[in-house]
């Protein structure tokens, strides 16, 4: 084997592999007491497999120790496992719950380093650079991590190395609690690990095995003369993903190329609550508690320089039921009186049952809100209601999303020239002052939601309309202005869409309409043109 000088780095990465995460979660969630939470006790004593429904039937995702002894393996069909162990128990797997638990563990693992990153589906990477001395060295750091994970009932393997790839390889295929120091020869220490330690896709693994490359030494050896590396590079030259290219993974493992890691940063949502000494059943007492929580929330938000956009009020009843009421504001606010006023209409139909013992208010969505001090004199003279407060009251009364406003949209087609958005959202910036162009065209004040087809008498092929029938009445055209031709938006529509010729017309009674002819004669995009009425002028 030819030795390759890897890059020296002072970075230290801790890799944590939770190989039994899903099974451990299932065991802990089914334990009735601490004794049953131990591995091999209670329900975990029986052979059990976690399954996922597929198009070909249930498939094994993981199994406990008893299930593995009975022959269950990941990827096997449940029908095959039942031939080996008819008495095996099954439970549905929970991938979403596993990822949620892994995210919490990732944040919890920051006790060993300043930041940590998820390594789905069952791993965590922690940057422990320059922090090992706080635990008495890297060996004691790993021992501390092992003890805490054992205390939580989670099986885990650990390793520390200068790169994330090397740490991952050692935690999965190296000795327990392996440490790769910066002075170690990375190639020599990792040479006997299987190529699966490179975190490759299954199809790549199949190709490598067909080529006879089974260990990392087989890959590092081909780099000596450069010819072997060129051959591997040509085979995987079209695969840009690191997991699909063994050379990229090898370079990451050796530290030749950087491997960015996305840290998990916990967000602390403002939360206040009251645990009541006596359960409450009356509305007046509940309003008082909500008012106190609103005051606490206002102080909490003020301390963080934020305002709440969405609030969730949870009420825990004595019988175990939880009642939740959510509220979303049009603009960020920390006005306690405004929050109480909005929640008051949502508490009318609350069933307190035998009483509410805990009330919690959480701001699940908060935005920065500048600190400000109201002018007392100006406030005394102002008795109006702000627009945001008015919109919040309308939304509470009419429902979420009931209040919206139209904004201009960059389109030449009249029915697409505006869209609806939330009332306080900023208007989109249109290129070239599109709204000004619309004003020059003198659009009618009212445009129908959907253009109505009409029958028009006109001189073919493109003469002015003389009369038209709309909603059963015939209108004689006295004045005509137009046409204003609007071409199809070729970048959005098919080439068979026809153009429009718009006319502003006035009938004998002085009423003005906005009609258009859809298409031209012999434009090869359909038959005779159709006429539509789209707007009414003042």
Coordinates of C-alpha atoms in Angstrom, one line a residue:
X1 CA 0.0 0.0 0.0
X2 CA 1.3 3.4 -0.9
X3 CA 1.1 5.9 1.9
X4 CA -0.6 9.2 1.1
X5 CA 0.0 12.3 3.1
X6 CA -3.2 13.7 4.2
X7 CA -3.8 17.2 5.3
X8 CA -3.1 18.0 8.9
X9 CA -5.9 19.7 10.7
X10 CA -6.6 20.6 14.3
X11 CA -10.3 20.1 14.0
X12 CA -11.9 17.4 16.2
X13 CA -15.2 15.9 15.3
X14 CA -17.2 13.5 17.5
X15 CA -19.4 11.1 15.7
X16 CA -22.3 9.4 17.5
X17 CA -24.0 6.5 15.9
X18 CA -27.4 5.5 17.3
X19 CA -27.7 2.2 15.5
X20 CA -30.8 1.1 17.5
X21 CA -32.6 4.4 17.6
X22 CA -36.0 3.3 16.3
X23 CA -36.1 0.1 18.4
X24 CA -34.9 2.0 21.5
X25 CA -37.6 4.6 21.1
X26 CA -40.2 1.8 20.7
X27 CA -39.0 0.1 23.8
X28 CA -38.9 3.2 25.9
X29 CA -42.3 4.3 24.7
X30 CA -43.9 1.0 25.7
X31 CA -42.3 0.7 29.1
X32 CA -44.8 1.0 32.0
X33 CA -42.1 1.5 34.6
X34 CA -38.3 1.9 34.8
X35 CA -37.7 -1.8 35.1
X36 CA -39.5 -2.5 31.8
X37 CA -37.5 0.2 30.1
X38 CA -34.3 -1.9 30.3
X39 CA -33.2 -3.8 27.2
X40 CA -34.6 -7.3 27.2
X41 CA -37.3 -6.6 29.8
X42 CA -41.0 -6.3 29.4
X43 CA -42.3 -6.2 25.9
X44 CA -38.7 -6.1 24.6
X45 CA -38.2 -9.7 25.8
X46 CA -40.3 -11.0 23.0
X47 CA -39.1 -11.0 19.4
X48 CA -40.4 -7.8 17.8
X49 CA -39.9 -6.1 14.5
X50 CA -40.8 -2.6 13.3
X51 CA -42.3 -2.8 9.8
X52 CA -43.1 -0.4 7.0
X53 CA -45.9 -1.0 4.5
X54 CA -44.6 -1.2 0.9
X55 CA -46.2 -2.1 -2.5
X56 CA -45.0 -5.7 -2.0
X57 CA -46.1 -6.0 1.6
X58 CA -44.7 -5.2 5.0
X59 CA -41.0 -4.9 5.2
X60 CA -38.7 -5.0 8.3
X61 CA -37.1 -1.7 9.2
X62 CA -35.5 -2.8 12.4
X63 CA -35.8 -5.5 15.1
X64 CA -34.9 -5.9 18.8
X65 CA -32.3 -8.3 20.1
X66 CA -34.8 -11.1 20.4
X67 CA -36.1 -10.5 16.9
X68 CA -32.5 -10.5 15.5
X69 CA -31.8 -13.8 17.2
X70 CA -35.0 -15.1 15.6
X71 CA -33.7 -14.2 12.2
X72 CA -35.2 -10.8 11.5
X73 CA -33.0 -8.4 9.5
X74 CA -33.5 -5.0 8.0
X75 CA -35.0 -5.1 4.5
X76 CA -36.5 -8.6 4.8
X77 CA -40.2 -9.1 4.0
X78 CA -42.4 -9.8 7.0
X79 CA -43.7 -13.0 5.3
X80 CA -40.2 -14.4 5.1
X81 CA -39.5 -13.6 8.7
X82 CA -42.6 -15.3 9.9
X83 CA -41.4 -18.5 8.3
X84 CA -38.4 -18.3 10.6
X85 CA -40.3 -17.1 13.7
X86 CA -44.1 -17.4 13.5
X87 CA -44.5 -15.8 16.9
X88 CA -42.7 -12.6 16.1
X89 CA -44.5 -9.4 17.0
X90 CA -44.7 -6.4 14.8
X91 CA -45.2 -2.7 15.3
X92 CA -45.3 0.1 12.8
X93 CA -42.1 2.1 12.3
X94 CA -42.1 5.8 12.9
X95 CA -39.4 7.5 10.6
X96 CA -40.8 11.0 11.3
X97 CA -40.7 10.4 15.0
X98 CA -37.1 9.1 14.7
X99 CA -36.0 12.2 12.9
X100 CA -37.7 14.4 15.5
X101 CA -36.0 12.5 18.3
X102 CA -32.7 12.7 16.5
X103 CA -33.1 16.5 16.2
X104 CA -33.6 16.7 20.0
X105 CA -30.6 14.5 20.6
X106 CA -28.5 16.7 18.3
X107 CA -29.4 19.7 20.4
X108 CA -28.8 17.8 23.6
X109 CA -25.4 16.7 22.3
X110 CA -24.2 20.3 22.3
X111 CA -23.2 19.6 25.9
X112 CA -20.0 18.2 24.4
X113 CA -19.3 20.9 21.9
X114 CA -20.3 24.4 20.7
X115 CA -22.4 23.1 17.8
X116 CA -23.7 19.9 16.5
X117 CA -25.2 18.6 13.2
X118 CA -27.7 15.9 12.4
X119 CA -26.4 12.9 10.4
X120 CA -29.6 11.2 9.3
X121 CA -31.1 8.8 9.8
X122 CA -29.4 7.8 13.1
X123 CA -26.2 9.8 13.6
X124 CA -25.0 13.0 15.2
X125 CA -21.8 15.0 14.6
X126 CA -20.4 17.3 17.3
X127 CA -17.5 19.7 16.9
X128 CA -15.4 19.1 20.0
X129 CA -12.4 21.2 18.9
X130 CA -10.6 22.7 21.9
X131 CA -13.2 21.5 24.4
X132 CA -12.0 18.1 25.3
X133 CA -9.8 19.5 28.2
X134 CA -13.1 20.5 29.9
X135 CA -13.9 16.8 30.3
X136 CA -10.3 15.8 31.2
X137 CA -9.4 14.7 27.7
X138 CA -11.0 13.0 24.8
X139 CA -11.1 9.6 26.4
X140 CA -13.1 10.9 29.4
X141 CA -15.3 12.9 27.0
X142 CA -16.2 9.7 25.2
X143 CA -16.7 7.9 28.6
X144 CA -19.0 10.7 29.7
X145 CA -21.0 10.5 26.5
X146 CA -21.3 6.7 26.8
X147 CA -22.5 6.9 30.4
X148 CA -25.2 9.5 29.6
X149 CA -26.5 7.7 26.5
X150 CA -26.6 4.4 28.6
X151 CA -28.6 6.3 31.2
X152 CA -31.1 7.4 28.6
X153 CA -31.5 3.9 27.4
X154 CA -30.0 4.5 23.9
X155 CA -27.4 2.3 22.4
X156 CA -24.6 4.4 20.8
X157 CA -21.1 4.1 19.4
X158 CA -18.6 7.0 19.5
X159 CA -15.5 8.1 17.7
X160 CA -13.4 11.2 17.5
X161 CA -11.3 12.1 14.4
X162 CA -10.0 15.2 12.6
X163 CA -12.7 14.9 9.9
X164 CA -16.3 14.0 9.9
X165 CA -15.8 11.2 7.4
X166 CA -13.1 9.6 9.5
X167 CA -15.1 9.9 12.7
X168 CA -18.2 8.4 11.0
X169 CA -16.1 5.5 9.6
X170 CA -14.6 4.7 13.0
X171 CA -17.9 5.0 14.9
X172 CA -19.6 2.6 12.5
X173 CA -16.8 0.1 11.7
X174 CA -14.0 0.9 14.1
X175 CA -13.4 -0.3 17.7
X176 CA -15.6 1.1 20.5
X177 CA -14.8 4.7 21.5
X178 CA -12.1 5.0 18.9
X179 CA -9.9 8.2 18.8
X180 CA -7.9 9.2 15.8
X181 CA -5.4 11.9 16.8
X182 CA -4.1 14.5 14.4
X183 CA -0.6 12.9 14.5
X184 CA -1.9 9.5 13.5
X185 CA -1.4 8.2 9.9
X186 CA -5.0 8.3 8.7
X187 CA -4.4 5.9 5.8
X188 CA -2.8 3.3 8.0
X189 CA -5.4 3.5 10.8
X190 CA -8.4 3.3 8.4
X191 CA -6.9 1.0 5.8
X192 CA -8.7 -2.2 7.0
X193 CA -12.1 -0.7 7.2
X194 CA -14.6 -1.8 4.6
X195 CA -15.4 0.6 1.7
X196 CA -18.9 0.9 3.3
X197 CA -17.2 3.3 5.8
X198 CA -17.2 5.9 3.0
X199 CA -21.0 6.5 3.3
X200 CA -21.7 5.4 -0.2
X201 CA -25.0 4.5 -1.9
X202 CA -25.9 0.9 -2.4
X203 CA -25.5 0.9 -6.1
X204 CA -22.0 2.4 -5.8
X205 CA -21.1 -0.3 -3.2
X206 CA -22.2 -3.0 -5.7
X207 CA -19.9 -1.5 -8.4
X208 CA -17.0 -1.4 -6.0
X209 CA -17.5 -5.0 -5.0
X210 CA -17.6 -6.0 -8.6
X211 CA -14.3 -4.2 -9.2
X212 CA -12.8 -6.1 -6.2
X213 CA -12.4 -3.0 -4.1
X214 CA -13.6 -4.1 -0.6
X215 CA -11.4 -2.2 1.8
X216 CA -10.2 1.4 2.1
X217 CA -6.6 0.2 1.5
X218 CA -7.8 -1.0 -2.0
X219 CA -8.9 2.5 -2.8
X220 CA -5.9 4.3 -1.3
X221 CA -3.5 1.9 -3.1
X222 CA -4.7 2.9 -6.5
X223 CA -3.7 6.5 -6.0
X224 CA 0.0 5.7 -5.9
X225 CA 0.6 5.9 -9.6
X226 CA -2.4 8.0 -10.4
X227 CA -3.6 5.6 -13.1
X228 CA -6.0 3.7 -10.8
X229 CA -7.5 6.9 -9.6
X230 CA -8.0 8.1 -13.2
X231 CA -9.8 4.9 -14.0
X232 CA -12.1 5.2 -11.0
X233 CA -12.7 8.9 -11.8
X234 CA -13.7 8.1 -15.4
X235 CA -16.2 5.5 -14.1
X236 CA -17.9 7.9 -11.7
X237 CA -17.2 11.2 -13.6
X238 CA -21.0 11.9 -14.0
X239 CA -21.8 11.4 -10.3
X240 CA -21.6 14.7 -8.5
X241 CA -23.2 13.7 -5.2
X242 CA -20.5 12.7 -2.6
X243 CA -22.5 9.6 -1.7
X244 CA -22.3 8.4 -5.3
X245 CA -18.6 9.1 -5.8
X246 CA -16.1 7.1 -3.8
X247 CA -13.2 9.4 -4.6
X248 CA -15.0 12.5 -3.2
X249 CA -15.8 10.5 -0.1
X250 CA -12.2 9.4 0.3
X251 CA -10.9 13.0 -0.1
X252 CA -13.4 14.1 2.5
X253 CA -12.3 11.3 4.9
X254 CA -8.6 12.3 4.4
X255 CA -9.4 16.0 4.8
X256 CA -8.3 16.9 1.3
X257 CA -11.6 18.6 0.5
X258 CA -13.8 20.4 3.0
X259 CA -17.1 18.8 4.1
X260 CA -19.6 21.5 5.2
X261 CA -21.8 20.5 8.1
X262 CA -25.1 22.2 8.8
X263 CA -25.4 22.8 12.6
X264 CA -28.7 22.6 14.4
X265 CA -29.5 25.8 16.2
X266 CA -32.3 25.6 18.8
X267 CA -35.0 28.2 18.7
X268 CA -36.5 29.1 22.0
X269 CA -40.1 30.1 21.5
X270 CA -41.5 32.6 24.1
X271 CA -43.7 30.6 26.5
X272 CA -45.5 31.5 29.7
X273 CA -47.9 29.4 31.7
X274 CA -49.9 29.2 34.9
X275 CA -50.3 26.0 37.1
X276 CA -53.4 26.8 39.0
X277 CA -53.8 25.7 42.6
X278 CA -57.5 25.0 42.1
X279 CA -59.0 24.0 38.8
X280 CA -61.2 26.8 37.3
X281 CA -64.5 26.3 35.5
X282 CA -65.8 29.8 35.1
X283 CA -65.2 32.1 32.2
X284 CA -64.3 35.2 34.3
X285 CA -61.5 33.3 36.0
X286 CA -60.2 32.1 32.7
X287 CA -60.2 35.6 31.3
X288 CA -58.2 36.7 34.3
X289 CA -55.6 34.0 33.8
X290 CA -55.4 34.7 30.0
X291 CA -54.9 38.4 30.9
X292 CA -52.0 37.6 33.2
X293 CA -50.4 35.3 30.6
X294 CA -50.7 38.1 28.0
X295 CA -48.9 40.5 30.3
X296 CA -46.2 37.9 30.9
X297 CA -45.9 37.2 27.2
X298 CA -45.6 40.9 26.4
X299 CA -42.7 41.3 28.9
X300 CA -41.1 38.1 27.5
X301 CA -41.4 39.4 23.9
X302 CA -40.2 42.9 24.9
X303 CA -37.1 41.3 26.5
X304 CA -36.3 39.6 23.2
X305 CA -37.1 42.6 21.0
X306 CA -39.8 40.7 19.2
X307 CA -43.5 40.7 18.5
X308 CA -45.9 37.7 18.2
X309 CA -47.4 36.8 14.9
X310 CA -48.9 33.5 16.0
X311 CA -50.0 32.6 19.5
X312 CA -51.2 29.2 20.9
X313 CA -53.3 29.1 24.0
X314 CA -53.3 25.6 25.6
X315 CA -55.6 24.6 28.4
X316 CA -55.1 21.3 30.3
X317 CA -58.3 20.0 31.9
X318 CA -58.4 17.8 35.0
X319 CA -59.7 14.8 33.0
X320 CA -56.6 14.9 30.7
X321 CA -58.1 16.6 27.7
X322 CA -56.1 19.5 26.2
X323 CA -57.9 22.4 24.5
X324 CA -55.9 24.6 22.1
X325 CA -56.9 27.8 20.5
X326 CA -54.6 29.5 18.0
X327 CA -54.4 33.0 16.9
X328 CA -52.5 34.6 14.0
X329 CA -52.0 38.4 13.8
X330 CA -51.6 40.5 10.7
X331 CA -48.6 42.3 12.2
X332 CA -46.2 41.6 15.0
X333 CA -47.5 42.8 18.3
X334 CA -46.9 42.5 22.0
X335 CA -50.0 44.5 23.1
X336 CA -51.4 42.5 26.0
X337 CA -54.9 44.2 25.8
X338 CA -55.1 43.4 22.0
X339 CA -54.2 39.8 22.6
X340 CA -56.8 39.4 25.3
X341 CA -59.4 41.0 23.1
X342 CA -58.7 38.6 20.2
X343 CA -58.7 35.5 22.4
X344 CA -61.9 36.5 24.2
X345 CA -64.1 35.5 21.2
X346 CA -62.3 32.2 20.9
X347 CA -63.0 31.2 24.5
X348 CA -66.8 31.4 24.3
X349 CA -67.3 27.8 23.5
X350 CA -64.6 26.3 25.8
X351 CA -65.8 23.3 27.7
X352 CA -63.9 23.3 31.0
X353 CA -65.2 19.9 32.0
X354 CA -64.3 19.3 35.7
X355 CA -61.9 22.3 35.6
X356 CA -58.8 23.6 33.9
X357 CA -55.6 23.2 36.0
X358 CA -52.9 24.5 33.6
X359 CA -53.0 27.3 31.0
X360 CA -50.1 27.9 28.7
X361 CA -49.5 30.7 26.1
X362 CA -46.8 30.1 23.5
X363 CA -45.6 32.4 20.6
X364 CA -44.9 29.8 17.9
X365 CA -44.1 32.6 15.4
X366 CA -42.4 35.8 16.5
X367 CA -40.8 38.5 14.4
X368 CA -38.4 41.3 15.4
X369 CA -40.3 44.4 16.6
X370 CA -38.5 47.6 17.4
X371 CA -38.5 48.9 20.9
X372 CA -40.7 52.0 21.1
X373 CA -42.2 54.3 23.7
X374 CA -45.6 55.7 23.1
X375 CA -46.1 59.4 23.4
X376 CA -48.5 59.7 26.3
X377 CA -50.1 63.0 25.1
X378 CA -50.4 61.8 21.5
X379 CA -51.9 58.5 22.7
X380 CA -54.5 60.4 24.7
X381 CA -55.6 62.3 21.7
X382 CA -55.7 59.3 19.4
X383 CA -58.8 57.2 19.9
X384 CA -58.8 55.3 16.6
X385 CA -57.9 51.7 15.9
X386 CA -54.8 50.7 14.0
X387 CA -55.2 49.0 10.7
X388 CA -53.4 45.8 12.0
X389 CA -55.8 45.6 15.0
X390 CA -58.8 46.1 12.7
X391 CA -57.6 43.3 10.5
X392 CA -57.0 41.0 13.4
X393 CA -60.5 41.6 14.7
X394 CA -62.0 40.8 11.2
X395 CA -59.9 37.7 10.9
X396 CA -61.1 36.4 14.3
X397 CA -64.7 37.2 13.4
X398 CA -64.7 36.1 9.8
X399 CA -62.1 33.4 9.8
X400 CA -58.4 33.1 8.9
X401 CA -57.6 34.5 5.5
X402 CA -60.9 36.2 5.1
X403 CA -59.2 39.6 4.7
X404 CA -57.0 40.1 1.7
X405 CA -56.3 42.8 -0.8
X406 CA -55.5 42.9 -4.5
X407 CA -52.1 43.9 -5.8
X408 CA -50.8 44.4 -9.3
X409 CA -49.2 41.6 -11.1
X410 CA -47.0 41.8 -14.2
X411 CA -49.3 40.4 -16.9
X412 CA -50.9 41.9 -20.0
X413 CA -53.9 39.7 -19.7
X414 CA -56.5 41.8 -17.7
X415 CA -57.8 38.9 -15.5
X416 CA -54.2 38.2 -14.5
X417 CA -53.1 41.7 -13.9
X418 CA -53.8 41.5 -10.1
X419 CA -53.5 38.9 -7.4
X420 CA -54.7 38.7 -3.8
X421 CA -52.4 38.7 -0.8
X422 CA -52.5 39.3 2.9
X423 CA -53.4 42.9 3.7
X424 CA -50.2 44.0 5.4
X425 CA -47.7 42.2 3.2
X426 CA -45.6 44.6 1.1
X427 CA -46.6 45.0 -2.5
X428 CA -44.3 43.1 -5.0
X429 CA -41.9 45.3 -7.0
X430 CA -42.9 45.4 -10.6
X431 CA -40.4 45.9 -13.3
X432 CA -40.8 49.1 -15.4
X433 CA -43.6 50.7 -13.4
X434 CA -46.3 48.3 -14.6
X435 CA -49.1 49.9 -12.6
X436 CA -48.5 53.2 -14.4
X437 CA -48.9 51.5 -17.8
X438 CA -52.2 50.0 -16.6
X439 CA -53.6 53.4 -15.7
X440 CA -52.9 54.8 -19.2
X441 CA -55.1 52.1 -20.7
X442 CA -58.2 53.3 -18.8
X443 CA -59.3 49.9 -17.6
X444 CA -63.0 49.7 -16.5
X445 CA -63.7 50.0 -12.8
X446 CA -65.4 46.6 -12.7
X447 CA -64.0 43.5 -14.3
X448 CA -66.2 40.4 -14.2
X449 CA -64.8 37.4 -12.4
X450 CA -65.2 35.5 -15.6
X451 CA -65.7 36.9 -19.0
X452 CA -69.2 36.3 -20.4
X453 CA -69.7 35.3 -24.0
X454 CA -71.9 37.6 -26.1
X455 CA -73.2 37.7 -29.6
X456 CA -72.0 40.7 -31.7
X457 CA -73.1 42.1 -35.0
X458 CA -70.1 43.5 -36.8
X459 CA -68.7 44.0 -40.3
X460 CA -66.3 41.1 -41.1
X461 CA -63.5 40.6 -41.0
X462 CA -62.5 43.2 -38.4
X463 CA -65.2 45.9 -38.4
X464 CA -66.5 47.8 -35.4
X465 CA -69.3 46.1 -33.4
X466 CA -72.8 47.5 -34.2
X467 CA -74.9 45.7 -31.7
X468 CA -74.6 42.9 -29.2
X469 CA -76.7 40.6 -27.1
X470 CA -75.8 40.2 -23.4
X471 CA -77.9 38.4 -20.8
X472 CA -81.0 38.3 -23.1
X473 CA -81.0 41.9 -24.1
X474 CA -79.9 43.5 -27.4
X475 CA -77.8 46.6 -27.0
X476 CA -77.2 49.0 -29.9
X477 CA -73.7 50.4 -30.0
X478 CA -73.6 54.2 -30.3
X479 CA -69.9 54.9 -29.7
X480 CA -66.8 52.7 -30.1
X481 CA -63.2 53.2 -29.1
X482 CA -60.6 50.7 -30.1
X483 CA -59.3 48.2 -30.8
X484 CA -56.6 47.7 -28.2
X485 CA -54.8 44.5 -29.2
X486 CA -53.4 42.3 -26.4
X487 CA -51.2 39.4 -27.6
X488 CA -51.1 36.1 -25.8
X489 CA -48.3 35.6 -23.2
X490 CA -46.3 33.2 -25.3
X491 CA -43.9 32.5 -22.3
X492 CA -46.9 31.1 -20.3
X493 CA -49.3 29.7 -22.8
X494 CA -49.5 27.4 -25.8
X495 CA -48.9 28.8 -29.3
X496 CA -52.6 28.0 -30.2
X497 CA -53.9 30.8 -27.8
X498 CA -55.6 33.6 -29.8
X499 CA -55.0 37.3 -29.4
X500 CA -57.7 39.7 -28.2
X501 CA -59.0 43.0 -29.6
X502 CA -60.6 45.1 -26.9
X503 CA -63.3 47.8 -27.5
X504 CA -64.8 50.4 -25.2
X505 CA -68.3 50.8 -26.4
X506 CA -71.4 52.8 -25.3
X507 CA -75.0 51.7 -25.9
X508 CA -78.1 53.8 -26.6
X509 CA -78.8 54.2 -22.9
X510 CA -75.3 55.6 -22.1
X511 CA -74.0 52.5 -20.5
X512 CA -70.4 51.6 -21.3
X513 CA -68.9 48.2 -21.6
X514 CA -65.5 46.6 -22.2
X515 CA -65.7 43.8 -24.8
X516 CA -63.1 41.9 -26.8
X517 CA -63.0 39.8 -29.8
X518 CA -61.1 36.6 -29.2
X519 CA -59.1 35.7 -32.3
X520 CA -59.1 36.8 -36.0
X521 CA -60.5 35.3 -39.1
X522 CA -58.1 32.9 -40.8
X523 CA -55.5 33.2 -38.0
X524 CA -55.2 29.3 -38.1
X525 CA -55.9 29.1 -34.4
X526 CA -59.6 28.1 -34.5
X527 CA -62.8 28.9 -36.2
X528 CA -64.6 32.3 -36.3
X529 CA -63.6 34.6 -33.5
X530 CA -65.7 34.7 -30.4
X531 CA -66.8 37.8 -28.5
X532 CA -66.8 38.3 -24.7
X533 CA -67.8 41.1 -22.3
X534 CA -65.3 41.5 -19.5
X535 CA -65.8 44.8 -17.8
X536 CA -68.3 47.6 -17.0
X537 CA -67.3 51.2 -17.1
X538 CA -68.6 53.9 -14.9

